[in-house]
């Protein structure tokens, strides 16, 4: 016997009584678009008649009028020279003090070997064969996998798939080298750049921080120059990739004519959890092998071959709040097994961090039409005590593409609802989660690669990257496409199979 549908209306409505959905009305849609166009181009619409009047007036000037104007300027030569000198000084000062543009020349994402593929069935078999998990824990992992949004082609390192598993420092270094060098080899090939040209190197990996560092491993392998400015960021979670981009941006402001190389990755080998604490088992089910390498430049000559220009970075840190600080924690369980614990408050904390982040980002990117509507509802609610719902800005007017960290299905569902995004906007994030799993800070770049492989990125398009990380942090980066990306000329993890996507991802997929 089927269960009753609690969402069904108590009184069925007939088609004659059904009211139109005004929010979805085509006419209302065009009213909003017209309002947005009017406000956005209001200055041009106001100045256009003024320009026409001035042009009409100038067209009435005769040769004699122009001669009289020239004679007048000759008698005021000192004033003309002073004004010209001041203008030249101000223009020079502007060019010397304005921020250097930061270009994304190209990027690459690591695609592991076929032998590293781990279906959900293989995952459950290997978990059972370890002998570390109780039947309750195995059943819990199975349920998480069925609802996770991950597909059958994600990747895990050899040390985890082996029976028995072999998590050791040597295997962890082997995984790190495969990911970093694989992504970098492809990036150097795509950009025709020599390793010696790199002036800034930033590597981020939260849970694996060996000595010598990961950045030192890259310097040694590629024989990078001795005066390179290198950083190794650890313990900063899945949003560390955008922290690295922000750091590279700041460094490129003080190092002229430089290339900055950013490597974003996570290491699975030494961070696989072999205990039975449910809050720690989640990471086993979601995190997978992956990494990305990104080349940034502040050289004017690179503008013509670069893909994107960095427009804004906004970083939000809620670490001062104890609940936010402890919602993602690496710790030992009751029997001393180390793992990453995810709190039940994670979604609420992430929502609060996102709200703070977009409050800062909104005025920088939203058109004036959206800002006026938001301000009007705020005044009505706070000052006039009107019973109106807070206006949620339409970020689709500010961005054509969204790359939201593929941390899990629940995170994507929540952001889709809160930002009022469509399935098309969410497609890169959902397909990345399905195909590659949660690859931590590198997931944003797999999503961008998906957008490029689909041929969706056009010149002038704006793209918003959003990432969450332990601590708790929410970081954003805004990019603008400098050219139309042609998928047939691209080399990325999706190009060979992009014709099979998107796929339908059921809410529950039985194993």
XYZ file of C-alpha atoms in Angstrom:
511
model
C 0.000 0.000 0.000
C 1.467 3.339 -1.060
C 1.977 6.172 1.391
C -0.231 9.278 1.097
C 1.260 12.283 -0.611
C 1.566 14.936 2.088
C 2.217 17.617 -0.524
C -1.043 17.019 -2.377
C -3.641 19.826 -2.060
C -6.677 19.105 0.158
C -9.063 20.535 -2.454
C -8.174 19.763 -6.070
C -8.293 22.895 -8.164
C -9.983 22.869 -11.514
C -8.345 24.389 -14.562
C -10.971 27.158 -14.634
C -10.095 28.273 -11.109
C -6.323 27.990 -11.521
C -4.590 31.356 -11.301
C -1.611 32.124 -13.515
C 1.844 31.868 -11.983
C 2.777 35.507 -12.135
C 6.406 34.816 -11.194
C 6.752 32.645 -14.280
C 4.688 34.928 -16.513
C 6.378 35.750 -19.813
C 5.036 39.316 -19.664
C 6.428 39.838 -16.159
C 9.741 38.432 -17.321
C 9.977 41.041 -20.077
C 8.937 43.800 -17.659
C 11.859 42.885 -15.418
C 14.264 42.659 -18.360
C 13.055 46.038 -19.590
C 13.534 47.563 -16.133
C 17.025 46.058 -15.925
C 17.938 47.440 -19.365
C 16.556 50.886 -18.526
C 18.513 51.203 -15.272
C 21.719 49.681 -16.644
C 21.797 51.976 -19.675
C 20.142 54.937 -17.958
C 23.273 57.108 -18.145
C 23.667 56.475 -21.864
C 19.986 57.172 -22.494
C 20.289 60.431 -20.541
C 23.504 61.605 -22.222
C 22.543 60.667 -25.786
C 20.198 63.659 -26.336
C 22.820 65.949 -24.782
C 25.496 64.659 -27.174
C 23.149 65.160 -30.133
C 22.442 68.764 -29.067
C 26.167 69.540 -28.672
C 26.942 67.959 -32.045
C 24.151 69.977 -33.688
C 25.483 73.166 -32.110
C 29.070 72.473 -33.249
C 27.866 71.828 -36.790
C 26.690 75.444 -36.982
C 30.235 76.796 -36.365
C 31.719 78.595 -39.340
C 35.389 78.911 -40.270
C 35.380 82.419 -38.791
C 34.048 81.087 -35.474
C 36.831 78.510 -35.308
C 39.465 81.154 -36.061
C 38.137 83.348 -33.267
C 38.293 80.357 -30.865
C 41.924 79.705 -31.854
C 42.861 83.364 -31.334
C 41.259 83.255 -27.911
C 43.343 80.180 -26.943
C 46.568 81.849 -28.152
C 46.067 84.746 -25.751
C 45.570 82.222 -22.911
C 48.565 80.012 -23.743
C 49.728 79.701 -20.111
C 46.333 78.393 -19.011
C 46.272 75.891 -21.871
C 49.769 74.612 -21.044
C 48.977 74.277 -17.326
C 45.760 72.414 -18.014
C 47.503 70.102 -20.487
C 50.333 69.378 -18.032
C 47.848 68.628 -15.274
C 45.930 66.281 -17.559
C 49.123 64.426 -18.561
C 50.166 64.161 -14.884
C 46.797 62.726 -13.831
C 46.770 60.191 -16.680
C 50.334 59.097 -15.831
C 49.450 58.797 -12.139
C 46.419 56.678 -13.003
C 48.418 54.218 -15.106
C 51.173 53.961 -12.476
C 48.877 53.367 -9.487
C 46.060 51.243 -10.913
C 46.209 47.486 -10.171
C 47.982 45.329 -12.699
C 45.560 43.129 -14.646
C 45.853 39.424 -13.832
C 45.273 37.025 -16.705
C 44.555 33.311 -16.632
C 46.652 32.092 -19.536
C 45.459 28.481 -19.339
C 44.844 25.622 -16.904
C 44.853 21.842 -16.873
C 43.097 19.167 -14.820
C 44.636 15.802 -14.004
C 42.834 12.735 -15.314
C 44.062 9.537 -13.595
C 44.733 6.275 -15.383
C 41.895 3.877 -16.136
C 43.309 1.450 -13.564
C 42.490 3.996 -10.820
C 38.754 3.940 -11.588
C 36.574 2.962 -8.671
C 32.949 2.050 -9.217
C 30.615 2.177 -6.250
C 30.528 -1.625 -6.229
C 34.349 -1.794 -6.074
C 34.300 0.804 -3.289
C 31.976 -1.358 -1.177
C 33.939 -4.554 -1.910
C 37.271 -2.986 -0.931
C 35.734 -1.465 2.197
C 34.445 -4.868 3.258
C 37.765 -6.598 2.540
C 39.718 -4.233 4.797
C 38.035 -5.802 7.817
C 38.039 -2.425 9.567
C 34.348 -1.591 9.229
C 31.360 -3.018 11.078
C 28.255 -4.128 9.182
C 26.500 -0.958 10.390
C 29.289 1.222 9.013
C 29.273 -0.613 5.671
C 25.516 -0.145 5.396
C 25.891 3.537 6.264
C 28.518 4.007 3.534
C 26.315 2.202 1.029
C 23.393 4.546 1.753
C 25.627 7.612 1.474
C 27.001 6.408 -1.876
C 23.500 5.778 -3.219
C 22.504 9.376 -2.431
C 25.857 11.090 -3.028
C 25.489 11.986 -6.705
C 28.764 10.204 -7.538
C 28.857 7.991 -10.611
C 30.741 4.831 -11.554
C 33.925 6.423 -12.942
C 35.554 8.309 -10.066
C 39.186 7.641 -9.130
C 41.060 6.495 -6.029
C 44.830 6.036 -5.541
C 46.457 2.617 -5.797
C 47.266 2.431 -2.077
C 43.562 2.669 -1.159
C 42.310 0.239 -3.817
C 44.937 -2.367 -2.992
C 43.972 -5.385 -0.854
C 45.030 -4.946 1.849
C 45.353 -1.120 1.686
C 48.864 0.308 1.966
C 48.615 3.895 3.291
C 52.206 5.037 3.830
C 54.358 8.094 3.184
C 55.942 6.601 0.054
C 52.525 5.890 -1.505
C 51.251 9.355 -0.552
C 54.251 10.955 -2.275
C 53.616 8.719 -5.287
C 50.022 9.957 -5.503
C 51.065 13.611 -5.080
C 53.694 13.318 -7.817
C 51.264 11.660 -10.218
C 48.651 14.407 -9.735
C 50.966 17.437 -9.684
C 53.354 16.382 -12.436
C 50.523 15.054 -14.610
C 48.660 18.379 -14.488
C 51.853 20.434 -14.910
C 53.181 18.438 -17.867
C 49.935 19.075 -19.714
C 49.914 22.772 -18.769
C 53.488 23.338 -19.969
C 52.609 21.560 -23.209
C 49.476 23.687 -23.749
C 51.179 27.028 -23.027
C 54.628 26.265 -24.548
C 56.082 27.794 -21.395
C 59.480 26.834 -20.012
C 59.636 25.933 -16.281
C 62.408 28.508 -15.801
C 59.913 31.257 -16.768
C 57.868 30.697 -13.585
C 58.467 33.423 -10.978
C 55.777 32.528 -8.407
C 54.711 29.054 -7.256
C 51.778 28.326 -4.921
C 50.688 24.800 -3.967
C 47.671 24.038 -1.793
C 46.896 20.654 -0.238
C 45.060 20.546 3.066
C 45.849 17.164 4.600
C 49.231 16.093 3.185
C 52.144 18.343 4.132
C 55.439 16.423 3.898
C 58.992 17.686 4.315
C 60.401 18.743 1.884
C 57.141 20.426 0.915
C 55.028 19.764 -2.164
C 56.213 23.049 -3.676
C 59.823 21.910 -3.129
C 59.019 18.638 -4.924
C 57.868 20.641 -7.960
C 60.920 22.919 -7.859
C 63.216 19.890 -7.730
C 61.409 17.950 -10.465
C 61.233 20.817 -12.989
C 64.480 22.525 -11.891
C 62.769 25.865 -11.366
C 64.944 28.952 -10.889
C 66.606 29.747 -7.591
C 64.852 33.086 -6.927
C 61.338 31.698 -7.328
C 58.776 32.945 -4.782
C 57.179 29.729 -3.483
C 54.384 28.997 -0.991
C 52.868 25.774 0.342
C 49.378 26.177 1.847
C 48.045 23.469 4.162
C 44.999 22.862 6.333
C 42.804 25.414 4.527
C 40.152 23.065 3.167
C 38.390 22.897 -0.169
C 38.413 26.681 -0.620
C 42.230 26.838 -0.574
C 42.312 26.944 -4.379
C 40.705 30.396 -4.446
C 42.901 31.488 -1.522
C 45.868 30.550 -3.732
C 44.416 32.574 -6.611
C 43.964 35.578 -4.302
C 47.550 35.237 -3.019
C 48.862 34.969 -6.579
C 46.906 38.098 -7.516
C 48.510 40.076 -4.680
C 51.994 38.811 -5.537
C 51.547 39.715 -9.200
C 50.848 43.317 -8.123
C 54.397 43.650 -6.751
C 56.320 41.421 -9.169
C 56.087 42.961 -12.670
C 56.286 40.836 -15.816
C 55.860 37.567 -13.915
C 54.150 34.214 -14.258
C 52.403 32.655 -11.255
C 51.756 28.926 -11.121
C 48.983 27.616 -8.829
C 48.531 23.899 -8.097
C 45.347 22.833 -6.274
C 44.958 19.259 -5.064
C 44.151 16.930 -2.182
C 45.833 13.699 -1.130
C 43.740 10.608 -0.383
C 46.352 7.963 0.497
C 47.220 8.987 4.054
C 43.797 10.397 4.837
C 41.550 7.393 4.276
C 39.556 6.688 7.423
C 39.542 3.105 8.735
C 37.260 3.616 11.748
C 33.525 3.489 12.372
C 32.647 7.056 13.374
C 29.864 8.053 10.982
C 30.828 11.729 10.901
C 34.248 10.664 9.569
C 33.013 8.025 7.114
C 31.386 10.717 4.970
C 34.727 11.901 3.602
C 35.551 8.354 2.390
C 32.324 8.320 0.388
C 32.728 11.762 -1.225
C 36.416 12.592 -1.750
C 38.253 11.335 -4.810
C 41.594 11.723 -6.576
C 42.232 14.847 -8.659
C 44.143 18.092 -9.070
C 44.592 21.148 -11.284
C 47.371 23.500 -12.417
C 46.629 27.131 -13.290
C 48.961 29.616 -15.011
C 48.469 33.322 -14.225
C 50.295 36.291 -15.746
C 50.472 40.073 -15.376
C 52.189 40.643 -18.726
C 50.334 42.865 -21.181
C 51.628 40.709 -24.032
C 49.795 37.686 -22.593
C 46.378 39.338 -22.822
C 45.930 38.203 -26.417
C 46.514 34.511 -25.727
C 44.934 34.310 -22.268
C 41.503 32.834 -21.644
C 40.264 34.962 -18.734
C 40.942 38.111 -16.737
C 40.547 38.054 -12.966
C 37.971 40.684 -11.982
C 37.340 40.179 -8.249
C 38.260 37.919 -5.349
C 36.252 38.004 -2.120
C 37.264 36.007 0.950
C 35.028 35.349 3.964
C 36.345 33.762 7.171
C 34.000 32.763 10.002
C 36.708 31.149 12.140
C 36.078 33.483 15.099
C 32.806 31.623 15.733
C 33.377 28.357 17.627
C 30.570 26.506 15.820
C 31.945 27.524 12.417
C 35.508 26.707 13.445
C 34.704 23.156 14.546
C 32.241 22.047 11.847
C 35.035 20.404 9.784
C 37.784 18.961 11.983
C 40.591 16.456 11.559
C 40.779 14.428 14.781
C 41.094 10.989 16.310
C 38.042 8.862 17.006
C 37.402 6.863 20.188
C 39.953 4.164 19.240
C 42.640 6.515 17.915
C 41.857 6.357 14.182
C 42.450 9.709 12.459
C 39.837 11.144 10.131
C 38.005 14.316 9.096
C 34.789 14.847 11.028
C 31.900 16.693 9.357
C 29.420 18.328 11.745
C 25.633 18.278 11.317
C 25.800 22.089 11.431
C 27.835 22.174 8.218
C 24.999 23.248 5.903
C 23.833 26.025 8.238
C 27.396 27.286 8.651
C 27.990 27.178 4.894
C 24.777 29.140 4.285
C 25.785 31.819 6.769
C 29.270 32.118 5.239
C 27.791 32.352 1.731
C 25.405 35.098 2.854
C 28.312 37.142 4.213
C 30.355 36.553 1.079
C 27.676 37.595 -1.413
C 26.835 40.646 0.715
C 30.376 41.837 -0.019
C 30.461 40.619 -3.617
C 26.976 41.810 -4.622
C 27.705 45.575 -4.867
C 30.819 44.790 -6.948
C 29.065 42.723 -9.607
C 25.293 43.222 -9.525
C 23.747 45.698 -11.981
C 22.288 48.867 -10.492
C 18.759 47.627 -11.221
C 19.193 44.730 -8.773
C 20.883 46.888 -6.152
C 18.010 49.396 -6.251
C 15.415 46.647 -5.778
C 17.368 45.153 -2.885
C 17.786 48.593 -1.264
C 14.079 49.417 -1.708
C 12.907 46.212 -0.002
C 15.457 46.734 2.782
C 14.168 50.280 3.434
C 10.561 49.072 3.335
C 11.245 46.250 5.786
C 13.567 48.020 8.242
C 12.409 51.651 8.217
C 8.796 51.558 7.046
C 8.066 48.259 8.842
C 6.380 46.856 5.746
C 5.635 43.135 5.599
C 7.682 42.346 2.525
C 10.007 39.421 1.866
C 13.717 40.260 1.528
C 14.577 40.633 -2.141
C 17.020 37.987 -3.354
C 19.192 39.542 -6.082
C 19.223 37.783 -9.422
C 22.877 36.841 -9.861
C 22.067 35.458 -13.302
C 22.078 39.104 -14.457
C 25.682 39.428 -13.254
C 27.088 36.071 -14.430
C 26.608 33.758 -17.375
C 28.358 30.786 -15.742
C 28.609 29.379 -12.211
C 31.277 27.024 -10.866
C 30.154 25.912 -7.403
C 32.434 23.608 -5.421
C 31.188 20.050 -5.944
C 31.351 19.176 -2.250
C 28.258 17.004 -2.291
C 24.701 16.801 -3.547
C 23.248 18.589 -0.478
C 25.537 21.593 -0.960
C 24.620 21.911 -4.642
C 20.893 21.529 -3.945
C 21.003 24.258 -1.304
C 22.892 26.733 -3.468
C 20.673 26.046 -6.469
C 17.639 26.942 -4.354
C 19.133 29.968 -2.580
C 20.649 31.529 -5.702
C 17.619 30.585 -7.836
C 19.766 28.902 -10.480
C 18.563 26.671 -13.295
C 19.586 23.098 -14.095
C 21.721 24.518 -16.933
C 23.691 26.708 -14.524
C 24.185 23.798 -12.099
C 25.124 21.293 -14.779
C 28.953 21.736 -14.623
C 28.964 21.246 -10.836
C 26.613 18.243 -10.841
C 28.400 16.503 -13.716
C 31.785 17.093 -12.067
C 30.514 15.514 -8.846
C 29.103 12.603 -10.850
C 32.190 12.001 -13.012
C 35.104 12.884 -10.691
C 33.606 13.135 -7.193
C 34.692 15.749 -4.672
C 38.260 16.571 -5.736
C 38.507 19.263 -3.048
C 39.922 22.628 -4.171
C 40.457 21.456 -7.755
C 36.761 20.723 -8.416
C 36.142 24.308 -9.632
C 38.575 23.773 -12.490
C 36.997 20.491 -13.587
C 33.718 22.444 -13.727
C 35.247 25.204 -15.838
C 36.774 22.562 -18.112
C 33.281 21.063 -18.531
C 31.874 24.467 -19.541
C 34.659 24.893 -22.101
C 34.247 21.369 -23.486
C 30.540 22.102 -24.029
C 31.460 25.191 -26.092
C 29.503 27.515 -23.791
C 32.225 30.045 -22.941
C 31.959 33.114 -25.192
C 34.041 36.258 -25.252
C 32.832 38.707 -22.598
C 31.079 36.028 -20.506
C 31.414 36.381 -16.740
C 32.004 33.392 -14.478
C 31.619 33.067 -10.703
C 33.585 30.473 -8.744
C 32.360 29.698 -5.201
C 34.164 27.418 -2.753
C 33.739 26.417 0.893
C 36.435 25.217 3.255
C 37.214 24.264 6.834
C 37.827 27.016 9.293
C 35.068 27.984 8.145
C 35.605 29.861 4.876
C 33.618 30.871 1.810
C 35.634 32.350 -1.063
C 34.671 33.749 -4.455
C 36.483 34.591 -7.661
C 35.010 36.407 -10.654
C 36.503 35.969 -14.139
C 35.749 37.513 -17.512
C 36.359 35.579 -20.727
C 38.796 37.334 -23.059
C 37.983 35.116 -26.030
C 35.529 32.490 -27.180
C 36.760 29.025 -26.210
C 36.553 26.524 -29.065
C 36.174 22.999 -27.648
C 37.707 21.305 -30.678
C 41.007 23.053 -29.894
C 40.951 22.219 -26.185
C 42.607 19.398 -24.301
C 40.943 18.654 -20.977
C 39.531 15.645 -19.078
C 36.090 15.991 -20.668
C 36.731 16.342 -24.394
C 36.768 12.618 -25.219
C 33.452 11.932 -23.492
C 31.636 15.280 -23.368
C 29.069 14.039 -25.909
C 27.729 11.641 -23.247
C 26.915 14.480 -20.821
C 24.764 15.648 -19.167
C 23.370 12.460 -17.681
C 20.422 12.014 -15.379
C 21.544 11.557 -11.776
C 18.768 9.938 -9.705
C 18.317 10.999 -6.095
C 18.856 7.391 -5.045
C 20.877 4.976 -7.143
C 20.929 1.482 -5.652
C 24.212 -0.408 -5.512
